[in-house]
Amino acid sequence: SLTLNRLLSNISFHGMGMQAYCFWNTTVVNAPYYGAYFVSQFLGDDGTALSALSSDSGIATYAVYSSSSTLLRALIYNSNYYDGTGTRTNTTIELNGLPSTIVSATAVRLTATDATVVIEEGNEVTIGGGMVFGSGCEVDGNQVKESVAVSASGGSVSVSVSVRESEAVIIDFTE
């Protein structure tokens, strides 16, 4: 007969060890699951077009648009590696030339202590500073949205967000 442990081993396909790329094991939801959830949140179910806005020095920016070409969200990902040693660099990213119809913006951050985080060892990954997952993949806690300043100039809008190494931010735009 198939035990729950064996079933979970088959589902996670990499075994039940400490592999950093497994979504879960028998006791915790691992860091990659947070990333998958975060990207799903960014893509949403209301967008119809995805665009890469830029990629420079380890920073990538993507956008999701509605069927009427309205900018809904942007994702900024800082892939510069932070392993927990030394000083963690903070990079400020400006998105310029945004539609003048944008009146406000909020941000939700995917962050952890470092890129090598192992949740089983007591480390934490959060979405929005307060949302984590329980051992059964259930949401525990709430996402806190950060306010993002919107600057209008010359018929277009700009926003600016800081993103640390090994961190990502979703910016939600409101017209």
JSON list of C-alpha atoms in Angstrom, two decimals:
[
{"chain": "A", "resi": 1, "resn": "SER", "atom": "CA", "xyz": [0.00, 0.00, 0.00]},
{"chain": "A", "resi": 2, "resn": "LEU", "atom": "CA", "xyz": [1.06, 3.56, -0.65]},
{"chain": "A", "resi": 3, "resn": "THR", "atom": "CA", "xyz": [1.83, 5.45, 2.55]},
{"chain": "A", "resi": 4, "resn": "LEU", "atom": "CA", "xyz": [1.39, 9.20, 2.83]},
{"chain": "A", "resi": 5, "resn": "ASN", "atom": "CA", "xyz": [5.16, 9.65, 3.08]},
{"chain": "A", "resi": 6, "resn": "ARG", "atom": "CA", "xyz": [5.73, 7.65, -0.11]},
{"chain": "A", "resi": 7, "resn": "LEU", "atom": "CA", "xyz": [2.96, 9.57, -1.87]},
{"chain": "A", "resi": 8, "resn": "LEU", "atom": "CA", "xyz": [4.55, 12.88, -0.87]},
{"chain": "A", "resi": 9, "resn": "SER", "atom": "CA", "xyz": [7.93, 11.58, -2.02]},
{"chain": "A", "resi": 10, "resn": "ASN", "atom": "CA", "xyz": [6.46, 10.84, -5.42]},
{"chain": "A", "resi": 11, "resn": "ILE", "atom": "CA", "xyz": [4.73, 14.20, -5.66]},
{"chain": "A", "resi": 12, "resn": "SER", "atom": "CA", "xyz": [7.80, 16.23, -4.71]},
{"chain": "A", "resi": 13, "resn": "PHE", "atom": "CA", "xyz": [9.84, 13.96, -7.00]},
{"chain": "A", "resi": 14, "resn": "HIS", "atom": "CA", "xyz": [13.16, 14.90, -5.42]},
{"chain": "A", "resi": 15, "resn": "GLY", "atom": "CA", "xyz": [12.70, 12.86, -2.27]},
{"chain": "A", "resi": 16, "resn": "MET", "atom": "CA", "xyz": [12.18, 14.14, 1.22]},
{"chain": "A", "resi": 17, "resn": "GLY", "atom": "CA", "xyz": [15.64, 15.45, 1.94]},
{"chain": "A", "resi": 18, "resn": "MET", "atom": "CA", "xyz": [16.85, 19.02, 2.26]},
{"chain": "A", "resi": 19, "resn": "GLN", "atom": "CA", "xyz": [16.77, 19.83, -1.45]},
{"chain": "A", "resi": 20, "resn": "ALA", "atom": "CA", "xyz": [16.46, 23.58, -1.79]},
{"chain": "A", "resi": 21, "resn": "TYR", "atom": "CA", "xyz": [14.29, 23.34, -4.91]},
{"chain": "A", "resi": 22, "resn": "CYS", "atom": "CA", "xyz": [11.49, 21.13, -3.47]},
{"chain": "A", "resi": 23, "resn": "PHE", "atom": "CA", "xyz": [8.15, 22.87, -2.88]},
{"chain": "A", "resi": 24, "resn": "TRP", "atom": "CA", "xyz": [7.45, 20.97, 0.33]},
{"chain": "A", "resi": 25, "resn": "ASN", "atom": "CA", "xyz": [8.30, 18.01, 2.51]},
{"chain": "A", "resi": 26, "resn": "THR", "atom": "CA", "xyz": [6.37, 16.29, 5.28]},
{"chain": "A", "resi": 27, "resn": "THR", "atom": "CA", "xyz": [6.63, 19.17, 7.77]},
{"chain": "A", "resi": 28, "resn": "VAL", "atom": "CA", "xyz": [7.07, 22.49, 5.96]},
{"chain": "A", "resi": 29, "resn": "VAL", "atom": "CA", "xyz": [6.39, 24.39, 2.78]},
{"chain": "A", "resi": 30, "resn": "ASN", "atom": "CA", "xyz": [9.80, 25.29, 1.31]},
{"chain": "A", "resi": 31, "resn": "ALA", "atom": "CA", "xyz": [10.94, 28.57, -0.22]},
{"chain": "A", "resi": 32, "resn": "PRO", "atom": "CA", "xyz": [10.32, 27.67, -3.92]},
{"chain": "A", "resi": 33, "resn": "TYR", "atom": "CA", "xyz": [6.58, 27.36, -3.21]},
{"chain": "A", "resi": 34, "resn": "TYR", "atom": "CA", "xyz": [6.56, 31.01, -2.10]},
{"chain": "A", "resi": 35, "resn": "GLY", "atom": "CA", "xyz": [8.13, 32.01, -5.39]},
{"chain": "A", "resi": 36, "resn": "ALA", "atom": "CA", "xyz": [5.56, 30.06, -7.41]},
{"chain": "A", "resi": 37, "resn": "TYR", "atom": "CA", "xyz": [2.71, 31.56, -5.37]},
{"chain": "A", "resi": 38, "resn": "PHE", "atom": "CA", "xyz": [4.17, 35.05, -5.80]},
{"chain": "A", "resi": 39, "resn": "VAL", "atom": "CA", "xyz": [4.48, 34.73, -9.58]},
{"chain": "A", "resi": 40, "resn": "SER", "atom": "CA", "xyz": [0.90, 33.40, -9.74]},
{"chain": "A", "resi": 41, "resn": "GLN", "atom": "CA", "xyz": [-0.22, 36.43, -7.76]},
{"chain": "A", "resi": 42, "resn": "PHE", "atom": "CA", "xyz": [1.62, 38.68, -10.22]},
{"chain": "A", "resi": 43, "resn": "LEU", "atom": "CA", "xyz": [0.11, 37.00, -13.28]},
{"chain": "A", "resi": 44, "resn": "GLY", "atom": "CA", "xyz": [-3.38, 36.99, -11.71]},
{"chain": "A", "resi": 45, "resn": "ASP", "atom": "CA", "xyz": [-6.47, 36.01, -13.61]},
{"chain": "A", "resi": 46, "resn": "ASP", "atom": "CA", "xyz": [-7.28, 39.45, -15.02]},
{"chain": "A", "resi": 47, "resn": "GLY", "atom": "CA", "xyz": [-4.26, 39.98, -17.28]},
{"chain": "A", "resi": 48, "resn": "THR", "atom": "CA", "xyz": [-4.03, 39.01, -20.92]},
{"chain": "A", "resi": 49, "resn": "ALA", "atom": "CA", "xyz": [-0.56, 40.21, -21.91]},
{"chain": "A", "resi": 50, "resn": "LEU", "atom": "CA", "xyz": [2.85, 39.86, -20.29]},
{"chain": "A", "resi": 51, "resn": "SER", "atom": "CA", "xyz": [5.78, 42.03, -21.27]},
{"chain": "A", "resi": 52, "resn": "ALA", "atom": "CA", "xyz": [9.43, 42.20, -20.21]},
{"chain": "A", "resi": 53, "resn": "LEU", "atom": "CA", "xyz": [10.10, 45.88, -19.53]},
{"chain": "A", "resi": 54, "resn": "SER", "atom": "CA", "xyz": [13.82, 45.65, -18.83]},
{"chain": "A", "resi": 55, "resn": "SER", "atom": "CA", "xyz": [16.66, 43.51, -17.64]},
{"chain": "A", "resi": 56, "resn": "ASP", "atom": "CA", "xyz": [19.83, 45.15, -16.38]},
{"chain": "A", "resi": 57, "resn": "SER", "atom": "CA", "xyz": [22.55, 44.18, -13.88]},
{"chain": "A", "resi": 58, "resn": "GLY", "atom": "CA", "xyz": [20.59, 41.31, -12.39]},
{"chain": "A", "resi": 59, "resn": "ILE", "atom": "CA", "xyz": [17.35, 43.30, -12.15]},
{"chain": "A", "resi": 60, "resn": "ALA", "atom": "CA", "xyz": [14.42, 42.19, -14.31]},
{"chain": "A", "resi": 61, "resn": "THR", "atom": "CA", "xyz": [11.12, 44.03, -14.68]},
{"chain": "A", "resi": 62, "resn": "TYR", "atom": "CA", "xyz": [7.94, 42.56, -16.13]},
{"chain": "A", "resi": 63, "resn": "ALA", "atom": "CA", "xyz": [4.42, 43.94, -16.62]},
{"chain": "A", "resi": 64, "resn": "VAL", "atom": "CA", "xyz": [0.92, 42.48, -16.92]},
{"chain": "A", "resi": 65, "resn": "TYR", "atom": "CA", "xyz": [-1.72, 44.29, -18.98]},
{"chain": "A", "resi": 66, "resn": "SER", "atom": "CA", "xyz": [-5.49, 43.91, -19.23]},
{"chain": "A", "resi": 67, "resn": "SER", "atom": "CA", "xyz": [-7.29, 43.01, -22.46]},
{"chain": "A", "resi": 68, "resn": "SER", "atom": "CA", "xyz": [-7.76, 46.76, -23.04]},
{"chain": "A", "resi": 69, "resn": "SER", "atom": "CA", "xyz": [-3.97, 47.31, -22.67]},
{"chain": "A", "resi": 70, "resn": "THR", "atom": "CA", "xyz": [-4.27, 48.86, -19.21]},
{"chain": "A", "resi": 71, "resn": "LEU", "atom": "CA", "xyz": [-1.16, 48.39, -17.07]},
{"chain": "A", "resi": 72, "resn": "LEU", "atom": "CA", "xyz": [-2.23, 46.28, -14.09]},
{"chain": "A", "resi": 73, "resn": "ARG", "atom": "CA", "xyz": [0.97, 45.21, -12.33]},
{"chain": "A", "resi": 74, "resn": "ALA", "atom": "CA", "xyz": [4.73, 45.22, -12.57]},
{"chain": "A", "resi": 75, "resn": "LEU", "atom": "CA", "xyz": [7.13, 42.68, -11.09]},
{"chain": "A", "resi": 76, "resn": "ILE", "atom": "CA", "xyz": [10.66, 43.73, -10.21]},
{"chain": "A", "resi": 77, "resn": "TYR", "atom": "CA", "xyz": [13.06, 40.88, -9.46]},
{"chain": "A", "resi": 78, "resn": "ASN", "atom": "CA", "xyz": [16.55, 41.43, -8.10]},
{"chain": "A", "resi": 79, "resn": "SER", "atom": "CA", "xyz": [18.43, 38.25, -8.97]},
{"chain": "A", "resi": 80, "resn": "ASN", "atom": "CA", "xyz": [21.70, 39.49, -7.53]},
{"chain": "A", "resi": 81, "resn": "TYR", "atom": "CA", "xyz": [22.65, 36.77, -5.08]},
{"chain": "A", "resi": 82, "resn": "TYR", "atom": "CA", "xyz": [22.71, 37.41, -1.34]},
{"chain": "A", "resi": 83, "resn": "ASP", "atom": "CA", "xyz": [23.92, 34.47, 0.76]},
{"chain": "A", "resi": 84, "resn": "GLY", "atom": "CA", "xyz": [23.52, 36.09, 4.17]},
{"chain": "A", "resi": 85, "resn": "THR", "atom": "CA", "xyz": [27.08, 37.33, 4.53]},
{"chain": "A", "resi": 86, "resn": "GLY", "atom": "CA", "xyz": [28.24, 40.91, 4.22]},
{"chain": "A", "resi": 87, "resn": "THR", "atom": "CA", "xyz": [25.98, 43.83, 3.42]},
{"chain": "A", "resi": 88, "resn": "ARG", "atom": "CA", "xyz": [22.79, 43.26, 1.47]},
{"chain": "A", "resi": 89, "resn": "THR", "atom": "CA", "xyz": [22.59, 45.77, -1.36]},
{"chain": "A", "resi": 90, "resn": "ASN", "atom": "CA", "xyz": [19.41, 47.74, -1.91]},
{"chain": "A", "resi": 91, "resn": "THR", "atom": "CA", "xyz": [18.72, 48.92, -5.48]},
{"chain": "A", "resi": 92, "resn": "THR", "atom": "CA", "xyz": [16.20, 51.63, -6.29]},
{"chain": "A", "resi": 93, "resn": "ILE", "atom": "CA", "xyz": [14.32, 50.99, -9.53]},
{"chain": "A", "resi": 94, "resn": "GLU", "atom": "CA", "xyz": [12.39, 53.75, -11.29]},
{"chain": "A", "resi": 95, "resn": "LEU", "atom": "CA", "xyz": [9.64, 52.92, -13.73]},
{"chain": "A", "resi": 96, "resn": "ASN", "atom": "CA", "xyz": [9.20, 55.95, -15.96]},
{"chain": "A", "resi": 97, "resn": "GLY", "atom": "CA", "xyz": [6.80, 56.78, -18.78]},
{"chain": "A", "resi": 98, "resn": "LEU", "atom": "CA", "xyz": [3.85, 55.01, -17.20]},
{"chain": "A", "resi": 99, "resn": "PRO", "atom": "CA", "xyz": [0.34, 55.97, -18.31]},
{"chain": "A", "resi": 100, "resn": "SER", "atom": "CA", "xyz": [-0.88, 59.30, -16.92]},
{"chain": "A", "resi": 101, "resn": "THR", "atom": "CA", "xyz": [-4.11, 57.58, -15.86]},
{"chain": "A", "resi": 102, "resn": "ILE", "atom": "CA", "xyz": [-2.35, 55.86, -12.94]},
{"chain": "A", "resi": 103, "resn": "VAL", "atom": "CA", "xyz": [-3.35, 57.60, -9.71]},
{"chain": "A", "resi": 104, "resn": "SER", "atom": "CA", "xyz": [-1.93, 55.27, -7.05]},
{"chain": "A", "resi": 105, "resn": "ALA", "atom": "CA", "xyz": [0.28, 52.23, -6.56]},
{"chain": "A", "resi": 106, "resn": "THR", "atom": "CA", "xyz": [0.96, 49.70, -3.83]},
{"chain": "A", "resi": 107, "resn": "ALA", "atom": "CA", "xyz": [3.66, 47.06, -3.50]},
{"chain": "A", "resi": 108, "resn": "VAL", "atom": "CA", "xyz": [3.90, 43.56, -2.06]},
{"chain": "A", "resi": 109, "resn": "ARG", "atom": "CA", "xyz": [7.35, 42.12, -1.35]},
{"chain": "A", "resi": 110, "resn": "LEU", "atom": "CA", "xyz": [8.65, 38.52, -1.50]},
{"chain": "A", "resi": 111, "resn": "THR", "atom": "CA", "xyz": [11.59, 38.38, 0.86]},
{"chain": "A", "resi": 112, "resn": "ALA", "atom": "CA", "xyz": [13.65, 36.11, 3.07]},
{"chain": "A", "resi": 113, "resn": "THR", "atom": "CA", "xyz": [16.72, 36.46, 5.24]},
{"chain": "A", "resi": 114, "resn": "ASP", "atom": "CA", "xyz": [18.84, 35.38, 2.24]},
{"chain": "A", "resi": 115, "resn": "ALA", "atom": "CA", "xyz": [18.80, 33.28, -0.93]},
{"chain": "A", "resi": 116, "resn": "THR", "atom": "CA", "xyz": [19.86, 30.11, 0.90]},
{"chain": "A", "resi": 117, "resn": "VAL", "atom": "CA", "xyz": [16.98, 30.15, 3.38]},
{"chain": "A", "resi": 118, "resn": "VAL", "atom": "CA", "xyz": [15.88, 26.77, 4.72]},
{"chain": "A", "resi": 119, "resn": "ILE", "atom": "CA", "xyz": [12.51, 27.06, 6.44]},
{"chain": "A", "resi": 120, "resn": "GLU", "atom": "CA", "xyz": [13.02, 23.81, 8.40]},
{"chain": "A", "resi": 121, "resn": "GLU", "atom": "CA", "xyz": [15.94, 25.49, 10.13]},
{"chain": "A", "resi": 122, "resn": "GLY", "atom": "CA", "xyz": [13.70, 28.23, 11.52]},
{"chain": "A", "resi": 123, "resn": "ASN", "atom": "CA", "xyz": [14.24, 30.77, 8.75]},
{"chain": "A", "resi": 124, "resn": "GLU", "atom": "CA", "xyz": [11.32, 32.60, 7.21]},
{"chain": "A", "resi": 125, "resn": "VAL", "atom": "CA", "xyz": [10.13, 33.62, 3.79]},
{"chain": "A", "resi": 126, "resn": "THR", "atom": "CA", "xyz": [7.26, 36.10, 3.66]},
{"chain": "A", "resi": 127, "resn": "ILE", "atom": "CA", "xyz": [4.97, 37.61, 1.09]},
{"chain": "A", "resi": 128, "resn": "GLY", "atom": "CA", "xyz": [3.90, 41.10, 2.01]},
{"chain": "A", "resi": 129, "resn": "GLY", "atom": "CA", "xyz": [5.83, 40.95, 5.27]},
{"chain": "A", "resi": 130, "resn": "GLY", "atom": "CA", "xyz": [3.31, 38.79, 7.10]},
{"chain": "A", "resi": 131, "resn": "MET", "atom": "CA", "xyz": [1.97, 35.98, 4.93]},
{"chain": "A", "resi": 132, "resn": "VAL", "atom": "CA", "xyz": [3.52, 32.54, 5.30]},
{"chain": "A", "resi": 133, "resn": "PHE", "atom": "CA", "xyz": [2.31, 29.01, 4.60]},
{"chain": "A", "resi": 134, "resn": "GLY", "atom": "CA", "xyz": [1.45, 26.32, 7.12]},
{"chain": "A", "resi": 135, "resn": "SER", "atom": "CA", "xyz": [2.61, 22.73, 6.67]},
{"chain": "A", "resi": 136, "resn": "GLY", "atom": "CA", "xyz": [-0.53, 21.94, 4.64]},
{"chain": "A", "resi": 137, "resn": "CYS", "atom": "CA", "xyz": [0.08, 24.85, 2.22]},
{"chain": "A", "resi": 138, "resn": "GLU", "atom": "CA", "xyz": [-2.62, 26.92, 3.94]},
{"chain": "A", "resi": 139, "resn": "VAL", "atom": "CA", "xyz": [-2.12, 30.68, 4.07]},
{"chain": "A", "resi": 140, "resn": "ASP", "atom": "CA", "xyz": [-1.23, 31.96, 7.52]},
{"chain": "A", "resi": 141, "resn": "GLY", "atom": "CA", "xyz": [-1.08, 35.70, 8.20]},
{"chain": "A", "resi": 142, "resn": "ASN", "atom": "CA", "xyz": [-1.78, 38.64, 5.94]},
{"chain": "A", "resi": 143, "resn": "GLN", "atom": "CA", "xyz": [0.04, 40.47, 3.21]},
{"chain": "A", "resi": 144, "resn": "VAL", "atom": "CA", "xyz": [0.74, 44.10, 4.03]},
{"chain": "A", "resi": 145, "resn": "LYS", "atom": "CA", "xyz": [0.75, 46.44, 1.04]},
{"chain": "A", "resi": 146, "resn": "GLU", "atom": "CA", "xyz": [3.41, 49.12, 0.96]},
{"chain": "A", "resi": 147, "resn": "SER", "atom": "CA", "xyz": [2.50, 52.54, -0.34]},
{"chain": "A", "resi": 148, "resn": "VAL", "atom": "CA", "xyz": [4.37, 53.57, -3.50]},
{"chain": "A", "resi": 149, "resn": "ALA", "atom": "CA", "xyz": [4.77, 57.24, -4.40]},
{"chain": "A", "resi": 150, "resn": "VAL", "atom": "CA", "xyz": [3.39, 58.14, -7.83]},
{"chain": "A", "resi": 151, "resn": "SER", "atom": "CA", "xyz": [4.98, 61.17, -9.54]},
{"chain": "A", "resi": 152, "resn": "ALA", "atom": "CA", "xyz": [3.35, 62.86, -12.52]},
{"chain": "A", "resi": 153, "resn": "SER", "atom": "CA", "xyz": [5.36, 64.93, -14.95]},
{"chain": "A", "resi": 154, "resn": "GLY", "atom": "CA", "xyz": [4.90, 65.91, -18.59]},
{"chain": "A", "resi": 155, "resn": "GLY", "atom": "CA", "xyz": [1.89, 63.70, -19.23]},
{"chain": "A", "resi": 156, "resn": "SER", "atom": "CA", "xyz": [3.36, 60.51, -17.81]},
{"chain": "A", "resi": 157, "resn": "VAL", "atom": "CA", "xyz": [3.80, 58.89, -14.41]},
{"chain": "A", "resi": 158, "resn": "SER", "atom": "CA", "xyz": [6.82, 57.46, -12.59]},
{"chain": "A", "resi": 159, "resn": "VAL", "atom": "CA", "xyz": [7.16, 55.19, -9.57]},
{"chain": "A", "resi": 160, "resn": "SER", "atom": "CA", "xyz": [10.24, 54.25, -7.58]},
{"chain": "A", "resi": 161, "resn": "VAL", "atom": "CA", "xyz": [10.76, 51.10, -5.50]},
{"chain": "A", "resi": 162, "resn": "SER", "atom": "CA", "xyz": [13.76, 49.71, -3.62]},
{"chain": "A", "resi": 163, "resn": "VAL", "atom": "CA", "xyz": [14.49, 46.01, -4.06]},
{"chain": "A", "resi": 164, "resn": "ARG", "atom": "CA", "xyz": [17.18, 44.17, -2.09]},
{"chain": "A", "resi": 165, "resn": "GLU", "atom": "CA", "xyz": [19.34, 41.38, -3.49]},
{"chain": "A", "resi": 166, "resn": "SER", "atom": "CA", "xyz": [17.46, 38.04, -3.73]},
{"chain": "A", "resi": 167, "resn": "GLU", "atom": "CA", "xyz": [14.09, 39.81, -3.40]},
{"chain": "A", "resi": 168, "resn": "ALA", "atom": "CA", "xyz": [11.09, 40.58, -5.63]},
{"chain": "A", "resi": 169, "resn": "VAL", "atom": "CA", "xyz": [8.32, 43.19, -5.54]},
{"chain": "A", "resi": 170, "resn": "ILE", "atom": "CA", "xyz": [4.92, 43.31, -7.23]},
{"chain": "A", "resi": 171, "resn": "ILE", "atom": "CA", "xyz": [3.57, 46.81, -7.85]},
{"chain": "A", "resi": 172, "resn": "ASP", "atom": "CA", "xyz": [-0.22, 47.08, -8.30]},
{"chain": "A", "resi": 173, "resn": "PHE", "atom": "CA", "xyz": [-1.41, 50.12, -10.24]},
{"chain": "A", "resi": 174, "resn": "THR", "atom": "CA", "xyz": [-4.77, 51.85, -9.83]},
{"chain": "A", "resi": 175, "resn": "GLU", "atom": "CA", "xyz": [-6.28, 54.16, -12.41]}
]
